[in-house]
Short mmCIF file of C-alpha atoms (C1' of nucleotides) in Angstrom, two decimals:
data_model
loop_
_atom_site.label_atom_id
_atom_site.label_comp_id
_atom_site.label_asym_id
_atom_site.label_seq_id
_atom_site.Cartn_x
_atom_site.Cartn_y
_atom_site.Cartn_z
CA MET A 1163 192.72 -1.66 5.28
CA LEU A 1164 191.03 -5.03 5.64
CA SER A 1165 187.68 -4.99 7.42
CA LEU A 1166 186.29 -8.06 9.14
CA GLU A 1167 183.19 -8.74 11.18
CA THR A 1168 184.32 -9.70 14.67
CA LEU A 1169 182.63 -12.18 16.98
CA SER A 1170 182.59 -11.70 20.73
CA ARG A 1171 185.23 -13.67 22.54
CA GLU A 1172 183.92 -16.37 24.83
CA THR A 1173 185.28 -16.81 28.31
CA GLY A 1174 188.22 -19.20 28.55
CA GLU A 1175 188.57 -19.16 24.81
CA SER A 1176 192.10 -18.89 23.44
CA VAL A 1177 192.99 -16.22 20.94
CA ARG A 1178 193.41 -18.89 18.29
CA GLU A 1179 189.97 -20.40 18.84
CA TRP A 1180 188.44 -16.96 18.65
CA ALA A 1181 190.42 -16.16 15.51
CA PHE A 1182 189.30 -19.44 13.94
CA ARG A 1183 185.64 -18.83 14.67
CA THR A 1184 185.89 -15.27 13.46
CA ILE A 1185 187.74 -15.97 10.22
CA LEU A 1186 185.47 -18.93 9.46
CA TYR A 1187 182.46 -16.72 10.02
CA ASN A 1188 183.81 -14.18 7.58
CA LEU A 1189 184.43 -16.91 5.04
CA VAL A 1190 181.04 -18.60 5.16
CA ASN A 1191 179.22 -15.28 5.24
CA LEU A 1192 181.15 -14.07 2.22
CA VAL A 1193 182.75 -11.11 3.93
CA LEU A 1194 185.88 -12.68 2.52
CA LEU A 1195 184.97 -13.49 -1.07
CA PRO A 1196 186.20 -16.56 -2.97
CA GLY A 1197 189.38 -15.63 -4.83
CA ALA A 1198 190.26 -12.73 -2.53
CA ALA A 1199 193.79 -12.37 -1.27
CA VAL A 1200 194.16 -12.54 2.49
CA SER A 1201 197.54 -12.05 4.12
CA GLU A 1202 198.39 -13.17 7.61
CA ASN A 1203 199.56 -9.68 8.50
CA ASP A 1204 196.41 -7.93 7.32
CA VAL A 1205 194.09 -10.30 9.15
CA ALA A 1206 196.23 -10.15 12.28
CA SER A 1207 196.11 -6.37 12.44
CA ALA A 1208 192.43 -6.33 11.50
CA LEU A 1209 191.74 -8.55 14.53
CA GLY A 1210 194.27 -6.78 16.73
CA ILE A 1211 196.31 -9.91 17.41
CA SER A 1212 199.68 -11.24 16.34
CA ARG A 1213 200.40 -13.34 13.29
CA THR A 1214 200.81 -16.59 15.21
CA PRO A 1215 197.18 -17.46 15.99
CA VAL A 1216 196.14 -16.18 12.56
CA ARG A 1217 198.73 -18.29 10.85
CA GLU A 1218 197.71 -21.37 12.82
CA THR A 1219 194.12 -20.73 11.86
CA PHE A 1220 195.12 -20.37 8.20
CA ILE A 1221 196.78 -23.79 8.38
CA ARG A 1222 193.56 -25.37 9.66
CA LEU A 1223 191.43 -23.63 7.07
CA ALA A 1224 193.85 -24.59 4.30
CA GLN A 1225 193.56 -28.19 5.40
CA GLU A 1226 189.78 -27.92 5.24
CA GLY A 1227 190.08 -26.52 1.74
CA LEU A 1228 188.76 -23.03 2.46
CA LEU A 1229 192.09 -21.30 1.91
CA ASP A 1230 194.81 -21.86 -0.66
CA VAL A 1231 198.27 -21.05 0.64
CA TYR A 1232 201.04 -20.43 -1.88
CA PRO A 1233 204.35 -20.23 0.03
CA GLN A 1234 206.17 -16.94 -0.33
CA LYS A 1235 203.43 -15.71 -2.67
CA GLY A 1236 200.20 -15.30 -0.82
CA THR A 1237 197.03 -16.83 0.55
CA TYR A 1238 193.68 -16.76 -1.23
CA VAL A 1239 190.14 -17.64 -0.32
CA SER A 1240 189.45 -20.85 -2.22
CA LEU A 1241 187.11 -20.75 -5.19
CA VAL A 1242 184.03 -22.95 -5.07
CA ASP A 1243 185.00 -26.27 -6.62
CA GLU A 1244 182.00 -27.93 -8.27
CA GLN A 1245 183.73 -31.30 -8.26
CA ARG A 1246 184.06 -30.98 -4.53
CA VAL A 1247 180.42 -29.96 -4.23
CA GLU A 1248 179.47 -33.11 -6.14
CA GLU A 1249 181.60 -35.25 -3.86
CA GLY A 1250 179.92 -33.67 -0.86
CA ARG A 1251 176.48 -34.40 -2.30
CA PHE A 1252 177.41 -37.99 -3.09
CA MET A 1253 178.99 -38.51 0.30
CA ARG A 1254 176.05 -37.15 2.19
CA LEU A 1255 173.51 -39.08 0.13
CA CYS A 1256 175.28 -42.38 0.77
CA LEU A 1257 175.90 -41.85 4.46
CA GLU A 1258 172.79 -40.06 5.62
CA GLY A 1259 170.51 -42.44 3.73
CA ARG A 1260 172.01 -45.37 5.55
CA THR A 1261 172.19 -43.54 8.87
CA VAL A 1262 168.52 -42.66 8.88
CA GLU A 1263 167.80 -46.36 8.41
CA LEU A 1264 169.86 -47.05 11.52
CA ALA A 1265 167.92 -44.34 13.31
CA CYS A 1266 164.70 -46.24 12.59
CA GLU A 1267 166.07 -49.29 14.32
CA GLU A 1268 167.09 -47.47 17.49
CA PHE A 1269 166.45 -43.91 18.51
CA SER A 1270 166.62 -42.73 22.11
CA SER A 1271 163.65 -40.96 23.63
CA GLU A 1272 165.93 -38.07 24.60
CA SER A 1273 166.79 -37.59 20.96
CA MET A 1274 163.13 -37.73 20.00
CA VAL A 1275 162.50 -34.88 22.41
CA ALA A 1276 165.45 -32.95 20.99
CA LEU A 1277 164.28 -33.50 17.43
CA ARG A 1278 160.73 -32.39 18.22
CA ALA A 1279 162.03 -29.29 20.01
CA ASN A 1280 164.23 -28.53 17.03
CA LEU A 1281 161.24 -28.75 14.69
CA GLN A 1282 159.30 -26.36 16.90
CA LEU A 1283 162.15 -23.87 16.69
CA GLN A 1284 162.29 -24.31 12.92
CA ARG A 1285 158.65 -23.36 12.69
CA LEU A 1286 159.37 -20.33 14.83
CA ALA A 1287 162.31 -19.28 12.69
CA ILE A 1288 160.15 -19.55 9.58
CA SER A 1289 157.41 -17.40 11.07
CA GLU A 1290 160.04 -14.84 12.03
CA LYS A 1291 161.60 -15.11 8.57
CA ASN A 1292 164.98 -15.60 10.25
CA ALA A 1293 167.01 -17.21 7.49
CA SER A 1294 170.30 -17.73 9.29
CA ARG A 1295 168.50 -19.14 12.30
CA PHE A 1296 166.59 -21.60 10.15
CA PHE A 1297 169.84 -22.55 8.43
CA ALA A 1298 171.49 -23.31 11.78
CA LEU A 1299 168.48 -25.32 12.97
CA ASP A 1300 168.49 -27.27 9.71
CA GLU A 1301 172.11 -28.26 10.35
CA GLU A 1302 171.30 -29.13 13.96
CA PHE A 1303 168.38 -31.32 12.88
CA HIS A 1304 170.67 -33.51 10.84
CA ARG A 1305 173.43 -33.48 13.44
CA ILE A 1306 171.03 -34.85 16.06
CA ILE A 1307 170.22 -37.81 13.86
CA PHE A 1308 173.88 -38.64 13.26
CA ALA A 1309 174.82 -38.11 16.92
CA THR A 1310 172.03 -40.38 18.14
CA CYS A 1311 173.37 -43.14 15.92
CA GLY A 1312 176.88 -42.61 17.28
CA LYS A 1313 178.01 -41.12 13.99
CA GLU A 1314 178.94 -37.59 14.99
CA ARG A 1315 182.39 -37.74 13.39
CA ILE A 1316 180.82 -38.71 10.10
CA TRP A 1317 178.55 -35.69 10.31
CA GLU A 1318 181.62 -33.56 10.92
CA ALA A 1319 183.26 -35.01 7.82
CA ILE A 1320 180.16 -34.31 5.75
CA ARG A 1321 179.96 -30.79 7.09
CA LYS A 1322 183.57 -30.08 6.18
CA MET A 1323 183.09 -31.44 2.68
CA GLY A 1324 180.03 -29.24 2.28
CA SER A 1325 181.74 -26.05 3.37
CA HIS A 1326 182.40 -25.03 -0.24
CA PHE A 1327 178.76 -25.23 -1.20
CA ASN A 1328 177.50 -23.64 1.99
CA ARG A 1329 179.34 -20.46 1.12
CA VAL A 1330 177.25 -19.87 -1.99
CA ARG A 1331 174.12 -21.47 -0.59
CA VAL A 1332 173.56 -18.40 1.57
CA LEU A 1333 173.25 -16.42 -1.63
CA SER A 1334 170.10 -18.31 -2.57
CA LEU A 1335 168.54 -18.47 0.88
CA ARG A 1336 165.57 -16.29 0.08
CA ALA A 1337 164.85 -18.44 -2.96
CA THR A 1338 164.56 -21.47 -0.71
CA ASP A 1339 161.11 -22.86 -0.09
CA TRP A 1340 161.39 -23.10 3.67
CA GLU A 1341 157.97 -24.62 4.14
CA LYS A 1342 158.86 -27.47 1.82
CA VAL A 1343 162.15 -28.11 3.61
CA PHE A 1344 160.33 -28.02 6.92
CA SER A 1345 157.68 -30.51 5.84
CA GLN A 1346 160.41 -32.83 4.59
CA HIS A 1347 162.06 -32.61 7.99
CA GLU A 1348 158.75 -33.46 9.63
CA ARG A 1349 158.29 -36.47 7.38
CA ILE A 1350 161.82 -37.70 8.17
CA ALA A 1351 161.28 -37.27 11.89
CA SER A 1352 157.93 -39.03 11.99
CA SER A 1353 159.28 -41.88 9.87
CA ILE A 1354 162.05 -42.35 12.42
CA PHE A 1355 159.63 -42.21 15.35
CA GLU A 1356 157.34 -44.77 13.71
CA LYS A 1357 160.34 -46.88 12.68
CA LYS A 1358 159.29 -46.85 9.01
CA THR A 1359 162.72 -47.62 7.58
CA GLY A 1360 161.88 -47.49 3.91
CA GLU A 1361 159.89 -44.30 4.12
CA ALA A 1362 162.60 -42.63 6.19
CA ARG A 1363 165.23 -43.45 3.60
CA ASP A 1364 163.04 -42.26 0.74
CA ALA A 1365 162.21 -39.04 2.55
CA MET A 1366 165.87 -38.39 3.27
CA ASN A 1367 166.88 -39.10 -0.32
CA GLU A 1368 164.26 -36.75 -1.66
CA HIS A 1369 165.38 -34.15 0.86
CA LEU A 1370 169.00 -34.38 -0.22
CA THR A 1371 168.81 -34.89 -3.98
CA LYS A 1372 167.44 -31.48 -4.65
CA VAL A 1373 170.52 -29.88 -3.12
CA ASN A 1374 172.19 -28.79 -6.32
CA TYR A 1375 169.03 -27.34 -7.72
CA ASP A 1376 170.51 -24.00 -8.58
CA LEU A 1377 174.24 -24.49 -8.67
CA GLY A 1378 174.26 -23.67 -12.36
CA ARG A 1379 172.27 -20.52 -11.81
CA LEU A 1380 174.57 -19.44 -9.00
CA ARG A 1381 177.57 -20.04 -11.21
CA GLN A 1382 176.05 -17.86 -13.92
CA GLU A 1383 175.26 -15.15 -11.42
CA TYR A 1384 178.60 -15.20 -9.60
CA PRO A 1385 181.09 -16.69 -12.05
CA SER A 1386 184.13 -15.19 -10.28
CA TYR A 1387 183.39 -17.29 -7.18
CA PHE A 1388 183.78 -20.57 -9.05
CA LYS A 1389 186.82 -22.53 -9.98
CA THR A 1390 187.39 -22.95 -13.70
CA GLU A 1391 187.84 -26.43 -15.11
CA LYS A 1392 191.54 -26.23 -15.65
CA GLY A 1393 192.24 -24.54 -12.34
CA ARG A 1394 194.23 -21.48 -11.44
CA MET B 1261 215.74 -38.02 25.54
CA LEU B 1262 213.05 -38.65 22.96
CA SER B 1263 214.07 -40.80 20.04
CA LEU B 1264 212.27 -40.69 16.70
CA GLU B 1265 212.79 -42.37 13.35
CA THR B 1266 213.62 -39.66 10.86
CA LEU B 1267 212.65 -39.63 7.20
CA SER B 1268 214.87 -38.10 4.55
CA ARG B 1269 213.90 -34.62 3.57
CA GLU B 1270 212.70 -34.22 0.00
CA THR B 1271 213.97 -31.41 -2.18
CA GLY B 1272 211.89 -28.26 -2.00
CA GLU B 1273 210.06 -29.57 1.03
CA SER B 1274 209.51 -27.14 3.87
CA VAL B 1275 210.58 -27.99 7.39
CA ARG B 1276 206.96 -28.25 8.39
CA GLU B 1277 206.04 -30.70 5.67
CA TRP B 1278 209.02 -32.82 6.59
CA ALA B 1279 208.11 -32.63 10.28
CA PHE B 1280 204.55 -33.64 9.46
CA ARG B 1281 205.59 -36.67 7.43
CA THR B 1282 208.11 -37.68 10.07
CA ILE B 1283 205.84 -37.36 13.08
CA LEU B 1284 202.99 -39.07 11.25
CA TYR B 1285 205.30 -41.92 10.35
CA ASN B 1286 206.29 -42.30 13.98
CA LEU B 1287 202.63 -42.33 14.99
CA VAL B 1288 201.35 -44.92 12.53
CA ASN B 1289 204.38 -47.15 13.06
CA LEU B 1290 203.91 -47.01 16.80
CA VAL B 1291 207.24 -45.47 17.59
CA LEU B 1292 205.07 -43.00 19.46
CA LEU B 1293 202.66 -45.22 21.39
CA PRO B 1294 199.03 -44.35 22.08
CA GLY B 1295 198.80 -42.57 25.40
CA ALA B 1296 202.41 -41.38 25.35
CA ALA B 1297 203.20 -37.80 26.28
CA VAL B 1298 204.85 -35.78 23.52
CA SER B 1299 205.93 -32.22 24.15
CA GLU B 1300 206.60 -29.69 21.41
CA ASN B 1301 210.02 -28.99 22.85
CA ASP B 1302 211.11 -32.61 22.99
CA VAL B 1303 210.01 -33.36 19.45
CA ALA B 1304 211.58 -30.15 18.17
CA SER B 1305 214.96 -30.94 19.67
CA ALA B 1306 214.69 -34.58 18.63
CA LEU B 1307 214.24 -33.41 15.02
CA GLY B 1308 216.76 -30.59 15.35
CA ILE B 1309 214.26 -27.89 14.44
CA SER B 1310 212.43 -25.12 16.28
CA ARG B 1311 209.08 -25.41 18.01
CA THR B 1312 207.16 -23.57 15.29
CA PRO B 1313 206.91 -26.24 12.59
CA VAL B 1314 206.45 -28.91 15.25
CA ARG B 1315 203.65 -26.97 16.85
CA GLU B 1316 201.95 -26.40 13.50
CA THR B 1317 202.20 -30.09 12.79
CA PHE B 1318 200.71 -30.87 16.20
CA ILE B 1319 197.72 -28.67 15.35
CA ARG B 1320 197.11 -30.62 12.15
CA LEU B 1321 197.45 -33.96 13.86
CA ALA B 1322 195.19 -32.87 16.69
CA GLN B 1323 192.57 -31.91 14.14
CA GLU B 1324 192.88 -35.35 12.55
CA GLY B 1325 192.41 -36.91 15.97
CA LEU B 1326 195.85 -38.43 16.32
CA LEU B 1327 196.98 -36.12 19.12
CA ASP B 1328 195.14 -34.75 22.13
CA VAL B 1329 196.32 -31.30 23.18
CA TYR B 1330 195.56 -30.10 26.69
CA PRO B 1331 196.50 -26.42 26.90
CA GLN B 1332 199.16 -25.59 29.45
CA LYS B 1333 199.22 -29.28 30.47
CA GLY B 1334 200.58 -31.39 27.71
CA THR B 1335 200.02 -33.26 24.48
CA TYR B 1336 199.38 -36.99 24.27
CA VAL B 1337 199.19 -39.53 21.46
CA SER B 1338 195.48 -40.32 21.18
CA LEU B 1339 194.24 -43.70 22.33
CA VAL B 1340 192.50 -45.90 19.77
CA ASP B 1341 188.80 -45.07 19.95
CA GLU B 1342 186.68 -48.09 19.00
CA GLN B 1343 183.67 -45.89 18.34
CA ARG B 1344 185.73 -44.03 15.81
CA VAL B 1345 186.92 -47.28 14.29
CA GLU B 1346 183.30 -48.34 13.87
CA GLU B 1347 182.43 -45.01 12.25
CA GLY B 1348 185.31 -45.48 9.86
CA ARG B 1349 184.13 -48.98 8.96
CA PHE B 1350 180.57 -47.81 8.39
CA MET B 1351 181.68 -44.80 6.39
CA ARG B 1352 183.90 -46.83 4.14
CA LEU B 1353 181.34 -49.58 3.61
CA CYS B 1354 178.70 -47.07 2.53
CA LEU B 1355 180.90 -45.02 0.27
CA GLU B 1356 183.16 -47.57 -1.32
CA GLY B 1357 180.27 -49.92 -2.04
CA ARG B 1358 178.53 -47.22 -4.00
CA THR B 1359 181.73 -45.98 -5.61
CA VAL B 1360 182.66 -49.35 -7.00
CA GLU B 1361 179.24 -49.44 -8.64
CA LEU B 1362 180.04 -46.14 -10.29
CA ALA B 1363 183.37 -47.59 -11.39
CA CYS B 1364 181.51 -50.33 -13.23
CA GLU B 1365 179.62 -47.77 -15.25
CA GLU B 1366 182.68 -45.84 -16.32
CA PHE B 1367 186.32 -46.68 -15.81
CA SER B 1368 189.09 -45.16 -17.94
CA SER B 1369 191.50 -47.44 -19.74
CA GLU B 1370 194.39 -45.61 -18.10
CA SER B 1371 193.02 -46.56 -14.71
CA MET B 1372 192.60 -50.15 -15.83
CA VAL B 1373 196.28 -50.22 -16.69
CA ALA B 1374 197.14 -48.65 -13.36
CA LEU B 1375 195.00 -51.14 -11.47
CA ARG B 1376 196.50 -54.11 -13.28
CA ALA B 1377 200.01 -52.81 -12.63
CA ASN B 1378 199.15 -52.35 -8.98
CA LEU B 1379 197.95 -55.96 -8.76
CA GLN B 1380 201.19 -57.16 -10.31
CA LEU B 1381 203.13 -55.26 -7.66
CA GLN B 1382 200.92 -56.70 -4.95
CA ARG B 1383 201.79 -60.19 -6.11
CA LEU B 1384 205.45 -59.23 -6.05
CA ALA B 1385 205.20 -57.80 -2.53
CA ILE B 1386 203.57 -61.00 -1.34
CA SER B 1387 206.27 -63.20 -2.84
CA GLU B 1388 208.86 -60.96 -1.16
CA LYS B 1389 206.89 -61.07 2.10
CA ASN B 1390 207.12 -57.29 2.25
CA ALA B 1391 204.29 -56.39 4.59
CA SER B 1392 204.56 -52.61 4.59
CA ARG B 1393 204.87 -52.59 0.80
CA PHE B 1394 201.75 -54.70 0.45
CA PHE B 1395 199.96 -52.44 2.87
CA ALA B 1396 200.84 -49.39 0.80
CA LEU B 1397 199.79 -51.07 -2.44
CA ASP B 1398 196.50 -52.10 -0.84
CA GLU B 1399 195.80 -48.45 -0.03
CA GLU B 1400 196.83 -47.38 -3.51
CA PHE B 1401 194.51 -49.98 -5.07
CA HIS B 1402 191.50 -48.45 -3.39
CA ARG B 1403 192.69 -44.91 -4.02
CA ILE B 1404 192.87 -45.57 -7.75
CA ILE B 1405 189.23 -46.66 -7.79
CA PHE B 1406 188.08 -43.54 -5.95
CA ALA B 1407 190.26 -41.23 -8.02
CA THR B 1408 188.99 -42.66 -11.29
CA CYS B 1409 185.43 -41.90 -10.20
CA GLY B 1410 186.41 -38.34 -9.27
CA LYS B 1411 186.06 -39.09 -5.57
CA GLU B 1412 189.58 -38.56 -4.34
CA ARG B 1413 188.54 -36.24 -1.52
CA ILE B 1414 186.17 -38.87 -0.23
CA TRP B 1415 189.01 -41.37 -0.16
CA GLU B 1416 191.03 -38.82 1.81
CA ALA B 1417 188.20 -38.47 4.32
CA ILE B 1418 187.95 -42.25 4.67
CA ARG B 1419 191.68 -42.53 5.14
CA LYS B 1420 191.70 -39.93 7.88
CA MET B 1421 188.85 -41.60 9.70
CA GLY B 1422 190.71 -44.91 9.47
CA SER B 1423 193.96 -43.58 10.91
CA HIS B 1424 193.08 -44.78 14.39
CA PHE B 1425 192.58 -48.34 13.29
CA ASN B 1426 195.57 -48.37 10.98
CA ARG B 1427 197.85 -47.80 13.93
CA VAL B 1428 196.95 -51.10 15.54
CA ARG B 1429 196.38 -52.90 12.27
CA VAL B 1430 200.11 -53.06 11.72
CA LEU B 1431 200.33 -55.13 14.87
CA SER B 1432 198.37 -57.95 13.24
CA LEU B 1433 199.92 -57.76 9.81
CA ARG B 1434 201.62 -61.15 9.90
CA ALA B 1435 198.27 -62.70 10.88
CA THR B 1436 196.71 -61.33 7.72
CA ASP B 1437 195.97 -63.78 4.96
CA TRP B 1438 197.55 -61.83 2.15
CA GLU B 1439 196.58 -64.33 -0.53
CA LYS B 1440 192.94 -63.97 0.40
CA VAL B 1441 193.09 -60.18 0.35
CA PHE B 1442 194.85 -60.32 -2.99
CA SER B 1443 192.27 -62.62 -4.56
CA GLN B 1444 189.53 -60.30 -3.32
CA HIS B 1445 191.32 -57.42 -5.01
CA GLU B 1446 191.50 -59.43 -8.21
CA ARG B 1447 187.80 -60.19 -8.07
CA ILE B 1448 186.94 -56.54 -7.51
CA ALA B 1449 189.14 -55.44 -10.38
CA SER B 1450 187.80 -57.98 -12.85
CA SER B 1451 184.23 -57.13 -11.87
CA ILE B 1452 184.94 -53.51 -12.67
CA PHE B 1453 186.59 -54.37 -15.97
CA GLU B 1454 183.66 -56.56 -16.98
CA LYS B 1455 181.17 -53.99 -15.69
CA LYS B 1456 179.46 -56.51 -13.42
CA THR B 1457 177.96 -54.00 -11.02
CA GLY B 1458 176.31 -56.38 -8.61
CA GLU B 1459 179.29 -58.67 -8.30
CA ALA B 1460 181.64 -55.71 -7.81
CA ARG B 1461 179.56 -54.40 -4.93
CA ASP B 1462 179.31 -57.83 -3.33
CA ALA B 1463 183.03 -58.39 -3.68
CA MET B 1464 183.79 -55.01 -2.14
CA ASN B 1465 181.40 -55.56 0.74
CA GLU B 1466 182.91 -58.93 1.51
CA HIS B 1467 186.36 -57.36 1.32
CA LEU B 1468 185.48 -54.61 3.77
CA THR B 1469 183.22 -56.33 6.30
CA LYS B 1470 185.92 -58.54 7.68
CA VAL B 1471 187.95 -55.52 8.71
CA ASN B 1472 187.29 -55.65 12.41
CA TYR B 1473 188.00 -59.34 12.61
CA ASP B 1474 190.42 -59.10 15.46
CA LEU B 1475 189.80 -55.77 17.10
CA GLY B 1476 188.73 -57.53 20.29
CA ARG B 1477 191.85 -59.65 20.30
CA LEU B 1478 194.04 -56.61 19.74
CA ARG B 1479 192.34 -54.84 22.61
CA GLN B 1480 193.02 -57.80 24.87
CA GLU B 1481 196.62 -57.94 23.81
CA TYR B 1482 197.32 -54.20 24.02
CA PRO B 1483 194.72 -52.78 26.41
CA SER B 1484 196.74 -49.66 27.18
CA TYR B 1485 196.44 -48.53 23.57
CA PHE B 1486 192.67 -48.33 23.71
CA LYS B 1487 190.38 -45.69 25.02
CA THR B 1488 188.20 -46.74 27.94
CA GLU B 1489 184.47 -46.28 27.64
CA LYS B 1490 184.24 -43.27 29.90
CA GLY B 1491 187.27 -41.59 28.43
CA ARG B 1492 190.25 -39.99 30.08
"C1'" DG C 1431 212.21 2.73 -27.40
"C1'" DA C 1432 212.85 -1.70 -25.49
"C1'" DA C 1433 214.93 -4.90 -22.72
"C1'" DA C 1434 217.44 -6.10 -18.74
"C1'" DC C 1435 218.92 -5.29 -14.36
"C1'" DG C 1436 218.28 -3.96 -9.56
"C1'" DC C 1437 216.02 -2.37 -5.66
"C1'" DA C 1438 212.02 -1.94 -2.60
"C1'" DC C 1439 208.26 -4.11 -0.74
"C1'" DC C 1440 205.43 -7.81 -0.35
"C1'" DT C 1441 204.50 -12.69 0.92
"C1'" DT C 1442 204.95 -16.95 3.99
"C1'" DG C 1443 208.52 -19.85 6.69
"C1'" DT C 1444 211.29 -20.40 10.80
"C1'" DA C 1445 213.46 -19.34 15.18
"C1'" DT C 1446 213.22 -17.38 19.56
"C1'" DA C 1447 211.71 -14.68 23.58
"C1'" DC C 1448 208.28 -14.13 26.66
"C1'" DT C 1449 203.56 -15.12 29.04
"C1'" DA C 1450 200.68 -17.67 31.76
"C1'" DG C 1451 198.93 -21.61 33.62
"C1'" DT C 1452 199.99 -26.41 35.80
"C1'" DA C 1453 202.30 -30.15 38.27
"C1'" DT C 1454 205.80 -31.57 41.12
"C1'" DT C 1455 208.99 -31.31 44.66
"C1'" DC C 1456 211.16 -29.64 48.37
"C1'" DT C 1457 210.90 -26.83 52.34
"C1'" DT C 1458 208.82 -25.06 56.18
"C1'" DT C 1459 205.70 -25.13 59.89
"C1'" DA C 1460 202.46 -26.89 63.10
"C1'" DT D 203 205.45 -36.93 61.24
"C1'" DA D 204 202.24 -34.83 58.37
"C1'" DA D 205 200.29 -31.17 56.12
"C1'" DA D 206 200.54 -26.78 54.03
"C1'" DG D 207 202.93 -23.70 51.12
"C1'" DA D 208 206.42 -21.78 48.25
"C1'" DA D 209 209.85 -22.38 44.75
"C1'" DT D 210 210.96 -24.67 40.56
"C1'" DA D 211 210.53 -26.87 36.34
"C1'" DC D 212 207.68 -28.14 33.21
"C1'" DT D 213 203.54 -27.34 29.64
"C1'" DA D 214 201.34 -24.83 25.56
"C1'" DG D 215 199.89 -19.91 23.99
"C1'" DT D 216 201.30 -15.63 22.05
"C1'" DA D 217 204.24 -12.01 20.19
"C1'" DT D 218 208.03 -10.67 17.59
"C1'" DA D 219 212.33 -10.73 14.96
"C1'" DC D 220 214.51 -12.44 11.17
"C1'" DA D 221 215.09 -15.36 6.85
"C1'" DA D 222 214.15 -16.42 2.19
"C1'" DG D 223 211.70 -16.35 -1.83
"C1'" DG D 224 208.32 -13.60 -5.26
"C1'" DT D 225 206.44 -9.64 -7.58
"C1'" DG D 226 206.46 -5.41 -9.58
"C1'" DC D 227 208.07 -1.06 -10.53
"C1'" DG D 228 211.61 2.10 -11.65
"C1'" DT D 229 215.97 2.94 -13.47
"C1'" DT D 230 219.63 2.13 -16.31
"C1'" DT D 231 221.75 0.66 -20.33
"C1'" DC D 232 222.11 -0.74 -24.99
#
DNA sequence: GAAACGCACCTTGTATACTAGTATTCTTTA
DNA sequence: TAAAGAATACTAGTATACAAGGTGCGTTTC
């Protein structure tokens, strides 16, 4: 019997949206482990719904690369693909470096307020040692910058590409030096506020280049979660 | 009665894959015009299949931003969103500029052969005045560069973001100076072959920056295809 | 004993019936 | 005549039945 963590269903939310949120949650929080078999029927009965919304969710997640569907055979949680992780790192480095330069040229005062509020909440999350909260605020920090520059879709694309890495990143959350990340965020924000283009780009690059610090270690620790060179 | 252009079904291809290719074809070739209402039932009967594969295709296309689904109301072909076009231009400029630099550092001989063959075919397409063929070869030219650098997923992301613009680009195909585009391709290729990093990047930037040359004109000519500022 | 066949059970793919919400249109009523 | 309301004909959302291919295990047969 398959066991999943269920999220509460929001008002006005369709069964499919709820199923999507729920299954995604179970994927990124490693309730469903990379390589595990997941059948539409099992998930449907685990969530108490029919196959249809589950299947439609599977299609979306397969398109995003989180599930591998083999027709008439089965569906499996995708293994972490290091090539994809590298593409995500490269993509983000290119785009966010340039975007933060744009942010220095024009940044609305509303967004400044939002960014400052976000930093306050980050500090709070650190003092409460709330890892998942800090993780969410980290994401939101970067999303605000993209959104202010009218580049929200690009942030979405980056986020999707990074979904593979995010799954194993949670495994090394305690090893993360939150204070360092926080101070980097502060430096990025103040550079934007003071319109110091060069410093903002440098700060962002430094912030992003140390992303794959421990990918090798994670691979050694959890080899079954990673895709082998030649593939399945 | 809805009328669609149908593609031939490949061997081993599922009904859904065929439906996806077919509907996508009708979208990018403006058989289905931006703003038009498309119901699952109509498309299903037009293709002689059931709602299920059509519906699953609609979900994919909605996720890619080519369809807007309003639950219990209807589904509409998405209007061209200029903000999205701009994001696509920015995204491509950032990523392909940097990628072509990588290509100068390392480019397999197989890919060189492929690129040269592609250029030959481009010349042929021009002499035959085959617009759609040249368009496809243009896409393939850029895909080869990304793929050789191990950045095929990034090319996919760029392509998806550009789907909005591509729909109206076909309207101005005859106005395109193919010879100029071709010579730019040649310059990019030779820069890569000769490992002239700076020149390759400059050539690529010049090639990409003149993308939105006539977006304003297209909007004037086909205003109903474009999204208004405030949205629907 | 080993290999080949066949059946039972699994998977996803497709079709269809039904649900529930929305828009339109026609009817009724003031 | 105009406005309100009910019936009807749509829409997408969900559930379910069936189809078709895949895997593995057990039996049968050589």
